[in-house]
Short mmCIF file of C-alpha atoms in Angstrom, two decimals:
data_model
loop_
_atom_site.label_atom_id
_atom_site.label_comp_id
_atom_site.label_asym_id
_atom_site.label_seq_id
_atom_site.Cartn_x
_atom_site.Cartn_y
_atom_site.Cartn_z
CA MET O 1 -91.36 -75.96 56.55
CA GLY O 2 -91.86 -72.14 57.82
CA ARG O 3 -93.24 -70.04 60.65
CA LYS O 4 -96.26 -71.00 63.42
CA ARG O 5 -99.19 -69.37 63.93
CA MET O 6 -102.16 -69.99 65.72
CA ILE O 7 -105.19 -71.07 64.15
CA CYS O 8 -109.01 -70.62 66.32
CA LEU O 9 -111.64 -72.35 65.58
CA THR O 10 -114.98 -71.70 67.34
CA ILE O 11 -117.02 -75.46 67.14
CA THR O 12 -120.13 -75.34 65.64
CA LYS O 13 -123.73 -77.62 66.32
CA ASN O 14 -122.66 -79.90 63.66
CA GLU O 15 -119.34 -80.41 64.83
CA GLU O 16 -119.68 -80.89 68.74
CA LYS O 17 -119.84 -83.96 70.11
CA GLN O 18 -117.03 -85.92 68.86
CA ARG O 19 -113.59 -86.20 69.60
CA LEU O 20 -111.58 -83.89 69.41
CA ASP O 21 -108.93 -86.21 67.12
CA ARG O 22 -111.54 -87.57 65.35
CA PHE O 23 -112.41 -83.36 64.56
CA LEU O 24 -109.00 -82.70 64.36
CA LYS O 25 -108.48 -85.50 61.24
CA LYS O 26 -111.09 -84.21 59.38
CA TYR O 27 -110.27 -80.43 59.39
CA LEU O 28 -106.47 -81.69 58.54
CA ARG O 29 -107.50 -84.89 56.27
CA ASN O 30 -104.16 -85.62 54.93
CA ALA O 31 -102.14 -86.06 57.72
CA SER O 32 -102.15 -88.88 58.99
CA LEU O 33 -102.92 -89.89 62.39
CA SER O 34 -100.50 -90.08 64.39
CA HIS O 35 -99.25 -86.72 63.35
CA ILE O 36 -103.01 -85.69 64.71
CA TYR O 37 -102.14 -86.75 67.88
CA ARG O 38 -98.42 -85.52 67.99
CA MET O 39 -99.92 -82.01 67.07
CA ILE O 40 -102.33 -82.46 70.04
CA ARG O 41 -99.50 -83.14 72.34
CA LYS O 42 -97.62 -80.16 71.37
CA ASP O 43 -98.84 -77.76 69.15
CA VAL O 44 -103.62 -78.02 70.17
CA LYS O 45 -105.17 -76.93 73.27
CA LEU O 46 -108.81 -76.85 73.64
CA ASN O 47 -110.04 -73.12 75.50
CA GLY O 48 -106.62 -72.64 76.15
CA ARG O 49 -105.40 -76.15 77.99
CA ARG O 50 -103.85 -78.80 77.01
CA ALA O 51 -106.05 -82.05 76.11
CA GLY O 52 -106.82 -85.32 75.39
CA ILE O 53 -107.41 -87.00 73.08
CA ASP O 54 -110.64 -88.07 73.74
CA ALA O 55 -111.92 -84.68 74.88
CA LEU O 56 -115.48 -84.75 73.38
CA LEU O 57 -116.12 -80.77 71.37
CA ALA O 58 -119.01 -78.77 72.44
CA GLU O 59 -120.50 -75.91 70.43
CA GLY O 60 -119.07 -72.93 71.34
CA ASP O 61 -115.55 -74.42 72.51
CA CYS O 62 -112.37 -73.10 70.96
CA VAL O 63 -109.82 -74.78 69.94
CA THR O 64 -106.45 -73.23 68.46
CA ILE O 65 -104.09 -74.99 66.22
CA HIS O 66 -100.20 -73.47 66.51
CA ILE O 67 -99.26 -75.02 62.24
CA SER O 68 -97.62 -73.82 59.81
CA ASP O 69 -99.69 -72.11 56.64
CA GLU O 70 -97.18 -74.46 54.50
CA ALA O 71 -98.58 -77.28 56.81
CA ALA O 72 -101.81 -75.85 57.18
CA GLY O 73 -102.38 -76.38 53.07
CA ALA O 74 -100.90 -78.52 52.68
CA PHE O 75 -103.02 -81.12 55.23
CA ARG O 76 -106.36 -79.57 54.15
CA ALA O 77 -108.24 -81.37 50.98
CA GLN O 78 -110.54 -80.17 48.80
CA LYS O 79 -113.95 -81.41 48.78
CA PRO O 80 -115.01 -83.24 46.39
CA GLU O 81 -117.77 -81.74 43.55
CA SER O 82 -120.32 -83.38 41.56
CA LYS O 83 -122.15 -81.66 38.89
CA GLY O 84 -123.53 -85.04 37.54
CA ARG O 85 -127.05 -85.42 36.71
CA ARG O 86 -128.71 -86.60 40.56
CA GLN O 87 -129.88 -90.35 39.44
CA PHE O 88 -130.84 -91.12 42.44
CA ARG O 89 -135.05 -90.55 43.64
CA ILE O 90 -135.95 -89.02 46.92
CA ALA O 91 -138.46 -91.64 48.90
CA TYR O 92 -138.63 -89.82 52.24
CA GLU O 93 -137.10 -85.82 53.43
CA ASP O 94 -137.47 -83.92 56.25
CA ASP O 95 -135.58 -81.56 58.34
CA ASN O 96 -132.50 -83.78 59.51
CA VAL O 97 -132.67 -87.31 57.34
CA LEU O 98 -133.10 -87.53 53.73
CA ILE O 99 -133.27 -91.71 52.20
CA VAL O 100 -133.22 -91.65 48.22
CA ASN O 101 -134.17 -95.12 45.47
CA LYS O 102 -130.07 -95.94 44.80
CA PRO O 103 -130.18 -96.95 41.26
CA PHE O 104 -128.25 -100.10 39.49
CA GLY O 105 -124.18 -98.83 38.49
CA LEU O 106 -124.02 -96.82 41.21
CA LEU O 107 -121.78 -96.67 43.99
CA THR O 108 -122.69 -95.57 47.65
CA HIS O 109 -119.05 -94.40 48.83
CA GLY O 110 -115.60 -93.82 46.38
CA ASP O 111 -113.33 -96.41 45.72
CA ARG O 112 -109.77 -96.13 44.79
CA LEU O 113 -111.05 -96.51 41.26
CA GLU O 114 -114.75 -93.92 41.85
CA LYS O 115 -114.47 -90.69 43.41
CA LYS O 116 -116.72 -88.05 42.05
CA HIS O 117 -119.96 -89.68 40.69
CA THR O 118 -120.56 -91.64 43.07
CA LEU O 119 -124.14 -91.38 45.22
CA SER O 120 -122.82 -89.78 48.42
CA ASN O 121 -120.85 -87.03 46.03
CA GLN O 122 -125.03 -86.86 44.46
CA VAL O 123 -126.94 -86.20 47.75
CA ALA O 124 -124.25 -83.22 48.85
CA SER O 125 -125.30 -81.78 45.56
CA TYR O 126 -128.47 -82.09 45.60
CA LEU O 127 -128.29 -80.41 49.57
CA ALA O 128 -126.29 -78.14 48.09
CA GLU O 129 -128.78 -76.96 45.68
CA ARG O 130 -131.41 -76.82 48.31
CA GLY O 131 -129.82 -74.95 50.70
CA ASP O 132 -129.30 -77.35 52.80
CA TYR O 133 -125.46 -78.04 53.12
CA ASP O 134 -122.84 -75.26 52.63
CA PRO O 135 -119.68 -77.45 51.21
CA CYS O 136 -117.46 -74.17 51.62
CA GLY O 137 -119.36 -73.07 54.85
CA GLU O 138 -118.57 -76.82 56.43
CA ARG O 139 -114.87 -77.41 57.94
CA THR O 140 -115.50 -81.16 59.16
CA PHE O 141 -119.05 -82.18 58.40
CA ALA O 142 -120.58 -83.69 55.37
CA PRO O 143 -123.95 -84.77 54.49
CA ALA O 144 -123.21 -88.92 54.76
CA PRO O 145 -124.57 -92.87 54.55
CA VAL O 146 -125.54 -94.52 57.19
CA ASN O 147 -126.08 -97.81 55.28
CA ARG O 148 -124.33 -99.38 52.00
CA LEU O 149 -125.84 -101.09 49.43
CA ASP O 150 -123.38 -102.71 46.96
CA ARG O 151 -122.77 -101.04 43.45
CA ASN O 152 -125.30 -103.16 41.61
CA THR O 153 -127.75 -103.75 44.14
CA THR O 154 -130.41 -101.15 44.26
CA GLY O 155 -133.12 -99.16 46.78
CA LEU O 156 -133.29 -97.12 50.04
CA VAL O 157 -129.96 -95.16 52.08
CA ILE O 158 -130.39 -93.73 54.75
CA PHE O 159 -128.40 -89.98 54.79
CA GLY O 160 -127.91 -87.25 58.37
CA LYS O 161 -128.09 -84.39 57.06
CA THR O 162 -126.63 -82.85 60.09
CA PHE O 163 -123.68 -83.77 62.87
CA GLU O 164 -126.44 -85.02 65.46
CA ALA O 165 -128.95 -86.55 62.87
CA LEU O 166 -125.69 -88.71 61.42
CA ARG O 167 -124.72 -89.70 64.48
CA ILE O 168 -128.38 -90.28 66.32
CA LEU O 169 -128.85 -92.32 62.67
CA ASN O 170 -124.74 -94.09 62.87
CA TYR O 171 -126.37 -95.84 66.57
CA MET O 172 -129.59 -96.82 65.72
CA ILE O 173 -128.20 -98.75 62.33
CA ARG O 174 -125.84 -100.39 64.21
CA GLU O 175 -128.74 -101.30 67.33
CA ARG O 176 -130.71 -104.07 67.41
CA GLY O 177 -134.48 -102.94 67.52
CA TYR O 178 -134.28 -99.61 65.65
CA ILE O 179 -134.30 -99.86 61.76
CA GLY O 180 -136.17 -102.83 60.58
CA LYS O 181 -133.65 -103.22 56.55
CA TYR O 182 -135.67 -105.91 54.40
CA TYR O 183 -134.44 -106.76 50.76
CA LEU O 184 -136.52 -107.79 48.00
CA THR O 185 -134.42 -110.86 46.17
CA VAL O 186 -134.62 -114.34 43.36
CA VAL O 187 -133.36 -117.10 43.81
CA ARG O 188 -132.77 -120.49 42.35
CA GLY O 189 -134.32 -122.95 44.10
CA GLU O 190 -138.10 -123.61 45.81
CA ALA O 191 -138.19 -122.05 49.80
CA ASP O 192 -141.06 -124.23 51.37
CA GLY O 193 -140.60 -121.62 54.65
CA GLU O 194 -139.00 -119.33 56.47
CA LEU O 195 -134.73 -119.40 56.91
CA VAL O 196 -133.54 -118.23 59.38
CA LEU O 197 -129.61 -117.86 59.09
CA ARG O 198 -127.11 -117.49 61.68
CA ASP O 199 -123.19 -118.97 60.43
CA LEU O 200 -119.40 -117.21 61.07
CA MET O 201 -118.35 -115.39 57.59
CA LYS O 202 -114.82 -114.94 56.79
CA LYS O 203 -113.63 -112.22 54.50
CA ASP O 204 -110.95 -112.52 51.82
CA ALA O 205 -110.02 -109.08 50.54
CA ARG O 206 -107.87 -110.59 47.24
CA SER O 207 -110.69 -111.76 46.11
CA ASN O 208 -113.58 -109.43 47.65
CA THR O 209 -115.93 -112.03 48.44
CA VAL O 210 -116.49 -114.71 51.74
CA ARG O 211 -116.50 -117.59 52.53
CA VAL O 212 -119.70 -118.88 55.04
CA VAL O 213 -118.96 -121.24 57.45
CA ARG O 214 -120.00 -123.01 60.61
CA GLY O 215 -119.05 -122.40 63.90
CA GLU O 216 -118.68 -119.04 66.11
CA ALA O 217 -115.99 -116.33 65.72
CA ASP O 218 -112.09 -117.55 67.50
CA GLY O 219 -110.92 -113.86 67.04
CA GLY O 220 -109.82 -114.37 63.53
CA ALA O 221 -108.81 -111.73 60.99
CA GLY O 222 -111.24 -110.98 59.17
CA GLU O 223 -114.20 -113.74 61.05
CA ARG O 224 -117.94 -112.59 62.07
CA MET O 225 -121.44 -113.20 62.29
CA MET O 226 -123.89 -112.64 60.06
CA GLU O 227 -127.37 -113.57 60.24
CA THR O 228 -130.57 -113.39 58.24
CA THR O 229 -133.70 -114.38 58.13
CA ALA O 230 -135.53 -114.77 54.48
CA ARG O 231 -139.24 -115.19 54.32
CA PRO O 232 -141.34 -117.05 50.62
CA VAL O 233 -143.04 -114.63 49.25
CA ALA O 234 -144.04 -116.53 46.24
CA VAL O 235 -142.98 -119.99 44.50
CA ALA O 236 -143.35 -120.72 40.80
CA ASN O 237 -140.85 -122.25 38.14
CA GLY O 238 -137.52 -123.40 40.44
CA PHE O 239 -137.66 -120.47 41.89
CA THR O 240 -138.68 -118.35 45.11
CA LEU O 241 -139.58 -113.85 45.52
CA MET O 242 -138.01 -113.68 49.06
CA GLU O 243 -138.38 -110.52 50.69
CA VAL O 244 -135.28 -110.64 53.51
CA GLU O 245 -134.45 -109.34 56.29
CA LEU O 246 -130.60 -108.21 57.47
CA ILE O 247 -130.43 -108.65 61.51
CA THR O 248 -126.54 -107.44 61.20
CA GLY O 249 -124.86 -106.14 57.45
CA ARG O 250 -122.11 -107.66 56.44
CA THR O 251 -120.14 -107.60 53.62
CA HIS O 252 -122.24 -109.42 50.52
CA GLN O 253 -124.26 -111.41 53.61
CA ILE O 254 -127.69 -111.57 51.49
CA ARG O 255 -126.13 -113.33 48.00
CA ALA O 256 -123.22 -115.60 50.40
CA HIS O 257 -125.42 -116.28 53.24
CA LEU O 258 -128.11 -117.33 51.17
CA ALA O 259 -126.36 -119.17 48.19
CA ARG O 260 -124.68 -121.20 51.27
CA ALA O 261 -127.95 -122.52 52.46
CA GLY O 262 -128.93 -123.42 48.58
CA TYR O 263 -130.86 -120.76 46.94
CA PRO O 264 -128.60 -118.87 45.41
CA VAL O 265 -130.23 -114.86 44.47
CA ILE O 266 -129.89 -114.82 40.35
CA GLY O 267 -127.95 -112.84 38.53
CA ASP O 268 -125.17 -112.55 41.00
CA PRO O 269 -121.93 -113.11 39.40
CA LYS O 270 -120.10 -113.75 42.38
CA TYR O 271 -122.53 -116.46 44.68
CA GLY O 272 -124.88 -117.63 41.72
CA ASP O 273 -125.95 -120.83 40.00
CA PRO O 274 -123.99 -120.30 36.54
CA ASP O 275 -126.21 -121.97 35.13
CA ALA O 276 -129.84 -120.62 36.45
CA ASN O 277 -127.09 -116.97 35.60
CA LEU O 278 -127.03 -118.10 32.21
CA ALA O 279 -131.24 -118.59 31.78
CA VAL O 280 -131.57 -115.18 33.48
CA GLU O 281 -129.05 -113.28 31.36
CA ARG O 282 -130.19 -115.17 27.98
CA LYS O 283 -134.51 -113.76 29.17
CA TYR O 284 -134.66 -111.22 30.82
CA GLY O 285 -131.26 -109.55 30.21
CA LEU O 286 -129.95 -110.24 33.95
CA THR O 287 -126.08 -109.49 34.22
CA THR O 288 -126.11 -109.02 37.77
CA GLN O 289 -127.98 -109.91 41.46
CA PHE O 290 -131.89 -109.65 41.98
CA LEU O 291 -131.76 -107.66 45.06
CA HIS O 292 -132.73 -104.79 46.32
CA ALA O 293 -133.31 -102.67 49.41
CA HIS O 294 -137.46 -102.41 49.12
CA ARG O 295 -138.02 -100.92 52.89
CA LEU O 296 -137.37 -99.43 56.07
CA ALA O 297 -138.91 -100.12 59.39
CA PHE O 298 -138.35 -97.50 62.39
CA GLU O 299 -139.68 -99.68 65.02
CA LYS O 300 -138.39 -96.31 67.41
CA GLY O 301 -136.22 -93.85 67.42
CA GLU O 302 -133.83 -91.77 69.45
CA GLY O 303 -133.09 -88.95 71.13
CA GLY O 304 -133.69 -85.96 68.67
CA LEU O 305 -134.86 -88.40 65.88
CA SER O 306 -137.51 -90.65 68.15
CA TYR O 307 -140.00 -88.86 65.92
CA LEU O 308 -139.40 -92.12 63.32
CA GLY O 309 -140.84 -93.93 65.69
CA GLY O 310 -143.65 -96.41 63.13
CA LEU O 311 -142.59 -94.39 60.54
CA ALA O 312 -142.24 -96.90 57.34
CA VAL O 313 -141.17 -96.38 53.52
CA GLU O 314 -140.48 -98.74 50.59
CA ALA O 315 -139.41 -98.08 47.57
CA PRO O 316 -140.21 -99.07 43.69
CA LEU O 317 -138.32 -102.81 42.15
CA PRO O 318 -136.52 -100.95 38.75
CA GLN O 319 -138.41 -101.76 35.90
CA GLN O 320 -136.22 -104.71 34.82
CA LEU O 321 -136.63 -106.35 38.00
CA GLU O 322 -139.68 -105.61 38.74
CA ARG O 323 -140.29 -107.46 34.54
CA ILE O 324 -138.66 -110.33 35.47
CA ARG O 325 -140.69 -110.48 38.90
CA ALA O 326 -144.18 -110.67 37.07
CA GLU O 327 -143.49 -112.46 34.41
CA LEU O 328 -141.82 -115.21 37.34
CA PHE O 329 -144.65 -115.37 39.61
CA GLY O 330 -147.03 -113.48 38.07
CA ALA O 331 -148.61 -110.14 38.14
CA ASP O 332 -150.81 -110.61 41.10
CA THR O 333 -147.67 -111.04 43.36
CA GLU O 334 -147.84 -107.95 45.95
CA LYS O 335 -145.26 -104.94 44.88
CA ALA O 336 -143.24 -102.38 46.91
CA PRO O 337 -145.07 -99.39 46.06
CA ASN O 338 -142.78 -96.11 46.83
CA LYS O 339 -144.54 -95.22 49.59
CA ILE O 340 -144.97 -93.84 53.59
CA SER O 341 -146.98 -95.31 56.12
CA ARG O 342 -148.12 -92.49 57.79
CA LYS O 343 -150.48 -90.01 57.84
CA ASP O 344 -148.40 -86.69 57.04
CA ARG O 345 -147.35 -88.03 53.64
CA PHE O 346 -143.58 -85.94 51.95
CA PRO O 347 -143.48 -85.99 48.77
CA ALA O 348 -142.34 -88.98 46.63
CA ASP O 349 -139.64 -87.12 44.46
CA GLY O 350 -138.45 -83.76 42.64
CA ALA O 351 -140.35 -81.66 46.08
CA ARG O 352 -138.85 -81.54 48.91
CA GLY O 353 -141.68 -82.89 52.12
CA LYS O 354 -140.78 -80.69 55.48
CA ARG O 355 -141.20 -81.75 59.27
CA GLN O 356 -140.38 -79.50 61.90
CA LYS O 357 -137.12 -80.73 63.93
CA ALA O 358 -137.71 -82.86 67.24
#
């Protein structure tokens, strides 16, 4: 490596209130965390002084890094670009928050096989076009989702448009009492009352499935408690249309939990009933799970997003799922219109809704 020089970074509004090590890991994306720790001990100063890895950054702070041009170039990664067409629809938008309706077949985040054509990249591209996000000017921040849907689960995903909004939204989605998350699904079997489910899940990384077992977590690898509430909306022809409230947010939680309770989601290739799946595939062409994140209810807000308290955002079922719902349970079954239950409404798509920052 060549001779080291000093890089001076002044912390911006979108970079404050995060730990020094996390900021550096985002800035030097290809560096290992152990290398970041070594740099903080030897080659990094905060406002002219040594600082610990957990030092919190404030707007206007100066972070200096002694590093060679070769190392800086190797550790800095290119931001992914998305030139593809926009597939999502906008359900709600203000200066801080964007809530979108994700379609079938689109990953929320990239994985080892697909890194470009993702919902996150499409949202970043949309916000860049609108002038709300400058991918070239931002060193560490990118708009990001705070909830995640499987590739073939449709519905509402929340994005933070600024670092502060993202930080608060992550807190709100993690803690109870802030955001109610509701899904629509059709299951095999006729449920005659509300299901309140609380069980232990164990994840099998090799098969990318989870197993639901009884008991309490004992600290074993992959063990997590999960809680789900499912309420029947309509029952007919051996099937139930359910609204499911996600209390915790685990991998495949709704699908695995309902299957364990005896009400597998139709079309689900991992946890579903093969006979029921074959029947709905032949009749409706459904080859994946009927699961749609249709409603978000903000019970209260927090900090700069306190104005979100009382907001409810809904998204309609995709056309194929709506057809199945209507044919199984009747056209008069209550739908989930794309609406905002507030006096001040925002355009559902295309045009941009704006609210003054709180």
